[in-house]
Coordinates of C-alpha atoms and ligand atoms in Angstrom, one line a residue:
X324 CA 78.6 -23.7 34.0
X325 CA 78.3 -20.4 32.1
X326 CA 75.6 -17.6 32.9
X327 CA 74.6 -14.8 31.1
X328 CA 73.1 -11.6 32.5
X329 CA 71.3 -9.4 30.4
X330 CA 71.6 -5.6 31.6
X331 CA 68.4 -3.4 31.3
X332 CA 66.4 -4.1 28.2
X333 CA 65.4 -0.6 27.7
X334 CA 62.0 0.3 25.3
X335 CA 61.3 -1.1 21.9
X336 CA 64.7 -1.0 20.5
X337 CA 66.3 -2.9 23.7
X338 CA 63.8 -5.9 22.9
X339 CA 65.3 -5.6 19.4
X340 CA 68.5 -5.8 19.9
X341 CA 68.0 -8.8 22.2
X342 CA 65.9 -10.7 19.9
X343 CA 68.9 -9.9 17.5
X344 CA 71.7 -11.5 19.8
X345 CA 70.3 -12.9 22.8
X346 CA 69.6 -16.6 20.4
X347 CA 73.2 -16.9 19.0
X348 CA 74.7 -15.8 22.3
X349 CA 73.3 -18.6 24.2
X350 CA 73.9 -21.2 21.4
X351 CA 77.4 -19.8 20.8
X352 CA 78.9 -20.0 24.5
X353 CA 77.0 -23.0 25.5
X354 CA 75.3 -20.7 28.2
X355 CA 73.2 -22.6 30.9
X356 CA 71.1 -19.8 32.6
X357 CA 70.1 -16.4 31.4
X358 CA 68.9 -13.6 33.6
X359 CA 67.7 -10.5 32.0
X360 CA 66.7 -7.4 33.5
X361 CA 63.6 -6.0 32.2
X362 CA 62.6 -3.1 34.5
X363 CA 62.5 -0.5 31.5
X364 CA 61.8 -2.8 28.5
X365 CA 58.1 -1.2 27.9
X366 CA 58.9 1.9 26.3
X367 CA 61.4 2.6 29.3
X368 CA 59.0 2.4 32.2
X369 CA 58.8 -1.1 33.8
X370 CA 57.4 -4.5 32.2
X371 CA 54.5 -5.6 30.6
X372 CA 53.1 -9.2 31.1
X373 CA 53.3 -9.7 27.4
X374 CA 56.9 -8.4 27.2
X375 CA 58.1 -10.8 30.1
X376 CA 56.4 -13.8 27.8
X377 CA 58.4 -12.8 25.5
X378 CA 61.9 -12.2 27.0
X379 CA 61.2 -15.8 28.3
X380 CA 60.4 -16.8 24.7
X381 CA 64.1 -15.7 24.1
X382 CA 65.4 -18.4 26.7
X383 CA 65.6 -16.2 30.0
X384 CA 65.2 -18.3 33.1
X385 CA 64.7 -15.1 35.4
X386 CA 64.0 -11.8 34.7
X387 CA 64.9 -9.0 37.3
X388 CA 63.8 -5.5 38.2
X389 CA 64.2 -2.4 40.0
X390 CA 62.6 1.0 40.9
X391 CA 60.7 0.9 37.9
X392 CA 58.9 -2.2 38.4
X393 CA 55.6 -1.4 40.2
X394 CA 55.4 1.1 36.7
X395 CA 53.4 -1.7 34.8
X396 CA 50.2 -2.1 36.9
X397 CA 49.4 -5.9 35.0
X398 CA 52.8 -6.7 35.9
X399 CA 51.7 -7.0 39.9
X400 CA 48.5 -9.1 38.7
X401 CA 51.4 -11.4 37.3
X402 CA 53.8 -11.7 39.2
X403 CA 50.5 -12.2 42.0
X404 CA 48.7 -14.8 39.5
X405 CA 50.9 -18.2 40.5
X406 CA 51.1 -19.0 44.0
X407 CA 54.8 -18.4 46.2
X408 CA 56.3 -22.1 45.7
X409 CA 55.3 -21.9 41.8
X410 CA 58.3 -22.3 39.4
X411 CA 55.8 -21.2 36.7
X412 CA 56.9 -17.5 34.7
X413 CA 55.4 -15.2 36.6
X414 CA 56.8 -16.6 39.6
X415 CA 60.4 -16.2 37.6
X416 CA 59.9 -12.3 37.5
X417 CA 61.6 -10.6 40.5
X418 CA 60.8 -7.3 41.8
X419 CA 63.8 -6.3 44.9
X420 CA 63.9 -8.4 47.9
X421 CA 64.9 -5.8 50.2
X422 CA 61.0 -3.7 49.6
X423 CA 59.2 -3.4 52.4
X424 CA 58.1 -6.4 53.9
X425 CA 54.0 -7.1 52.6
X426 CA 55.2 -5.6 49.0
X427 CA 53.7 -8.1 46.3
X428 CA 55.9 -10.2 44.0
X429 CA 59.3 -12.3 45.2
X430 CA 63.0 -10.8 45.2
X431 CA 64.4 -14.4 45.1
X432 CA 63.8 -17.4 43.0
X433 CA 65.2 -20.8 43.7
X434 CA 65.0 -23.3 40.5
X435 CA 66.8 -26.3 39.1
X436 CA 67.8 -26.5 35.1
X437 CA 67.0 -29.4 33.0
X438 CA 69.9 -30.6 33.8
X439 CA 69.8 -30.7 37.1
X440 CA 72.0 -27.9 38.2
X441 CA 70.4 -25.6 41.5
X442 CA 70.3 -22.0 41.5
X443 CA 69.2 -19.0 43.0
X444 CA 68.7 -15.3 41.7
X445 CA 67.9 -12.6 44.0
X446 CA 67.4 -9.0 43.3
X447 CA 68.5 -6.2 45.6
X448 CA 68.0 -2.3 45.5
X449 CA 70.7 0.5 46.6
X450 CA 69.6 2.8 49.3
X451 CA 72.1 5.8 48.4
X452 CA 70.1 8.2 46.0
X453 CA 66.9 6.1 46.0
X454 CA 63.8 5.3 47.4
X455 CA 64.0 4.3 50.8
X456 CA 64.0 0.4 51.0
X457 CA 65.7 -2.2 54.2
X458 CA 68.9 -2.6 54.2
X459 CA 70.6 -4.8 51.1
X460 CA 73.8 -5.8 53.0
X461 CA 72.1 -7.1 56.5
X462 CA 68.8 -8.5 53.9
X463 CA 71.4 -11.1 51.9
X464 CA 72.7 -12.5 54.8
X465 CA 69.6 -13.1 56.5
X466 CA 68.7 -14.5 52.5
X467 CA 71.8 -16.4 52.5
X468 CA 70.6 -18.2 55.3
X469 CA 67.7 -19.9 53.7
X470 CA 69.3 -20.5 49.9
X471 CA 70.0 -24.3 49.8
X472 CA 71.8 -23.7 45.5
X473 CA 75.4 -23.2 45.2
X474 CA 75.3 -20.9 42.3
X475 CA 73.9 -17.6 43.2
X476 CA 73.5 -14.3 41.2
X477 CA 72.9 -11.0 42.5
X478 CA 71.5 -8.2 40.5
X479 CA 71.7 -5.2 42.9
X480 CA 69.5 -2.4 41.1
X481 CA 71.6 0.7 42.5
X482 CA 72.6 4.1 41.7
X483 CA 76.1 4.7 43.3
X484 CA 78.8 2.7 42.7
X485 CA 80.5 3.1 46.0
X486 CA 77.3 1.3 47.3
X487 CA 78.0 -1.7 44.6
X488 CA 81.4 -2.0 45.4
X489 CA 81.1 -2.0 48.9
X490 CA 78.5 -5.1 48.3
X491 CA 80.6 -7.0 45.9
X492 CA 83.0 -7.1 48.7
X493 CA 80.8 -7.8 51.4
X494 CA 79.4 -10.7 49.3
X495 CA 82.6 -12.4 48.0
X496 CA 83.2 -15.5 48.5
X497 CA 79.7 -16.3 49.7
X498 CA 77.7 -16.0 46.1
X499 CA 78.7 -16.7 42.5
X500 CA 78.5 -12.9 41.5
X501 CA 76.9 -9.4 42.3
X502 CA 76.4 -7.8 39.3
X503 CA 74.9 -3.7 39.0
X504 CA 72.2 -2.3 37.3
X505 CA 70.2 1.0 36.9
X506 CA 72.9 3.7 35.9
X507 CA 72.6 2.2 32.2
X508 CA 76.6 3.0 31.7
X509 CA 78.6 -0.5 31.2
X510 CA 81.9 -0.1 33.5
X511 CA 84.9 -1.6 32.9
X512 CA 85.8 -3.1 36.4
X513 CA 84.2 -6.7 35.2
X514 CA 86.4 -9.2 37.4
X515 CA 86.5 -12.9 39.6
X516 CA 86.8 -10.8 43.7
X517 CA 89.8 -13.2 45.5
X518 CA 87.1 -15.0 47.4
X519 CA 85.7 -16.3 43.5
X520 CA 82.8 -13.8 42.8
X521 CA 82.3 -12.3 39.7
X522 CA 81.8 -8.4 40.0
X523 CA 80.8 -5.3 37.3
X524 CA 79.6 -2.2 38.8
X525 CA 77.1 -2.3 36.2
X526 CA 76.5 -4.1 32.8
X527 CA 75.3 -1.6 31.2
X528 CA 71.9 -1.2 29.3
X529 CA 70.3 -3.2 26.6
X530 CA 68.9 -0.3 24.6
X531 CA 69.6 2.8 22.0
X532 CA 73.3 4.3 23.1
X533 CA 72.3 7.3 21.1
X534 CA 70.4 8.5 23.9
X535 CA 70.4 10.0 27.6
X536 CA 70.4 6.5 29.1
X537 CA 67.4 5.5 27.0
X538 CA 65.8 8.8 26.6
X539 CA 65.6 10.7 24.0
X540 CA 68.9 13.4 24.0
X541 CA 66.5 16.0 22.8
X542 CA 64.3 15.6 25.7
X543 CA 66.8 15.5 28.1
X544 CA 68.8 18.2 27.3
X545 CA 65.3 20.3 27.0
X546 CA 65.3 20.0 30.7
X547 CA 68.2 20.4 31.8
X548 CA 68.6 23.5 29.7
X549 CA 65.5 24.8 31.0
X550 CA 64.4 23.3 34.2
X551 CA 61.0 23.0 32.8
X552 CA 59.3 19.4 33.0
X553 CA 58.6 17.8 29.6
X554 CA 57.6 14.4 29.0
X555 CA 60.6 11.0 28.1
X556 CA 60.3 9.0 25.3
X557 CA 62.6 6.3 24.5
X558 CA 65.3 6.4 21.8
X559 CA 65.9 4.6 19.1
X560 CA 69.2 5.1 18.0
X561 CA 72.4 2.8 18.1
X562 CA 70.7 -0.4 19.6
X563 CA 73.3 -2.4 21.6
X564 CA 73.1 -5.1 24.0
X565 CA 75.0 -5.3 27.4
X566 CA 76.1 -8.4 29.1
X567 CA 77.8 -10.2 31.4
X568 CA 79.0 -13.6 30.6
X569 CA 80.3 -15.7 33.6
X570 CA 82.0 -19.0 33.6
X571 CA 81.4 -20.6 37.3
X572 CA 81.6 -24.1 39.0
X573 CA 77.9 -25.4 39.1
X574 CA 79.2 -27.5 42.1
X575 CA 80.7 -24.7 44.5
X576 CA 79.1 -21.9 42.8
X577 CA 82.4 -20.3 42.5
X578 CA 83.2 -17.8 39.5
X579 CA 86.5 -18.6 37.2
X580 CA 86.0 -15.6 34.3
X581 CA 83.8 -13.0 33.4
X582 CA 83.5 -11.4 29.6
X583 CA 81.3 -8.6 29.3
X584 CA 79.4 -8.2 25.8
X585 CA 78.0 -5.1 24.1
X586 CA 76.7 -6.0 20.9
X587 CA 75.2 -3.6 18.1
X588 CA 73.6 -3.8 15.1
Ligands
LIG826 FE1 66.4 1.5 37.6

């Protein structure tokens, strides 16, 4: 079974490149399920409803999030408009499962592929450097408990790397792979742990490379020269898209190989 795992699709020129590669990607290496993370794709602040329907268009099963997700307002009154048990789209968008307890959305989606195969996607956030949220470690094995697929992916949203390592680690051997998002940079640690999960720190974003990690250098630079606030925009220069490509057994869930992709114009 192969997955692919789309890293952040960041502002118009993320959705761009995606709709440029995502198609022959899928076709090309016979990939099963797609997950995409689409936390920045409107203009590099969350998701839109419209957005999602389209990333879904473009054959993603599940779409993940992060910090940015609540950024969207219609995005809650999606993810809130199916009821928990729906396999329906907006019950496919994930927001992290280790937010406060009573937050609206789902960090975990369990669904079956046409062809039968179970899995199950859950979405974590990092506590070093960001908002506080429970515990990711202690919250997947209480999850971990209750998943009846084989083949699991974790996206943990997260801003250190020490954090990501330490959870690829903690989770090896007990879920297909943990793969990073949020720090937009693709690292080069991509791997099968000894235990048979796939691992990368982070895949990386979906979005302009000329940029400071979607946003406009000028912008950026403005404020760190100055210290003065100024307002983001999202860049549009050197589109790429970052992935993850893992080759796993849909039976025991295990990982065998992981390719990562960053593909530009
Ligand atoms: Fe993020």
């Amino acid at each position: 079974m192969r997955i692919l795992f789309v890293g952040d699709v960041f502002g118009s020129a993320g959705r761009r490149i995606v709709r440029e590669h995502i198609a022959h990607v899928i076709a090309e290496r016979g990939v099963d399920l797609v997950i995409v993370n689409a936390e920045n794709a409107a203009g590099g602040f969350g998701c839109t409803p419209a957005i999602a329907e389209e990333l879904f268009d473009l054959g993603a099963h599940v779409l993940t999030t992060g910090n940015h997700v609540w950024d969207k307002r219609e995005l809650i009154d999606y993810m809130q408009s199916v009821p928990p048990d729906s396999h329906e789209r907006p019950r496919r968008v994930l927001r992290p499962a280790n937010y406060v307890a009573g937050t609206p959305g789902h960090g975990i989606y369990e669904g079956t592929l046409p062809n039968g195969q179970a899995y199950a996607v859950i979405n974590l956030q990092g506590r070093v450097f960001m908002a506080s949220n429970d515990d990711p470690f202690r919250k997947m094995d209480a999850i971990l408990e209750t998943i009846k697929a084989k083949v699991i992916f974790v996206d943990f949203h997260a801003e250190a790397t020490s954090e990501k390592v330490a959870l690829g680690w903690y989770l090896d051997g007990r879920v297909t792979a943990v793969v990073g998002t949020h720090t937009h940079v693709p690292t080069a640690d991509n791997r099968v742990l000894p235990g048979g999960t796939a691992y990368q720190t982070d895949v990386g974003m979906s979005g302009p490379y000329e940029s400071v990690i979607g946003v406009e250098k000028e912008m950026v630079l403005h404020r760190f020269l100055t210290g003065m606030p100024g307002k983001f925009e999202a860049a549009k220069g050197d589109p790429r898209m970052a992935a993850l490509l893992i080759e796993c057994d849909g039976v025991t869930g295990q990982a065998y190989t992981t390719q990562r992709l960053l593909l530009g114009e």
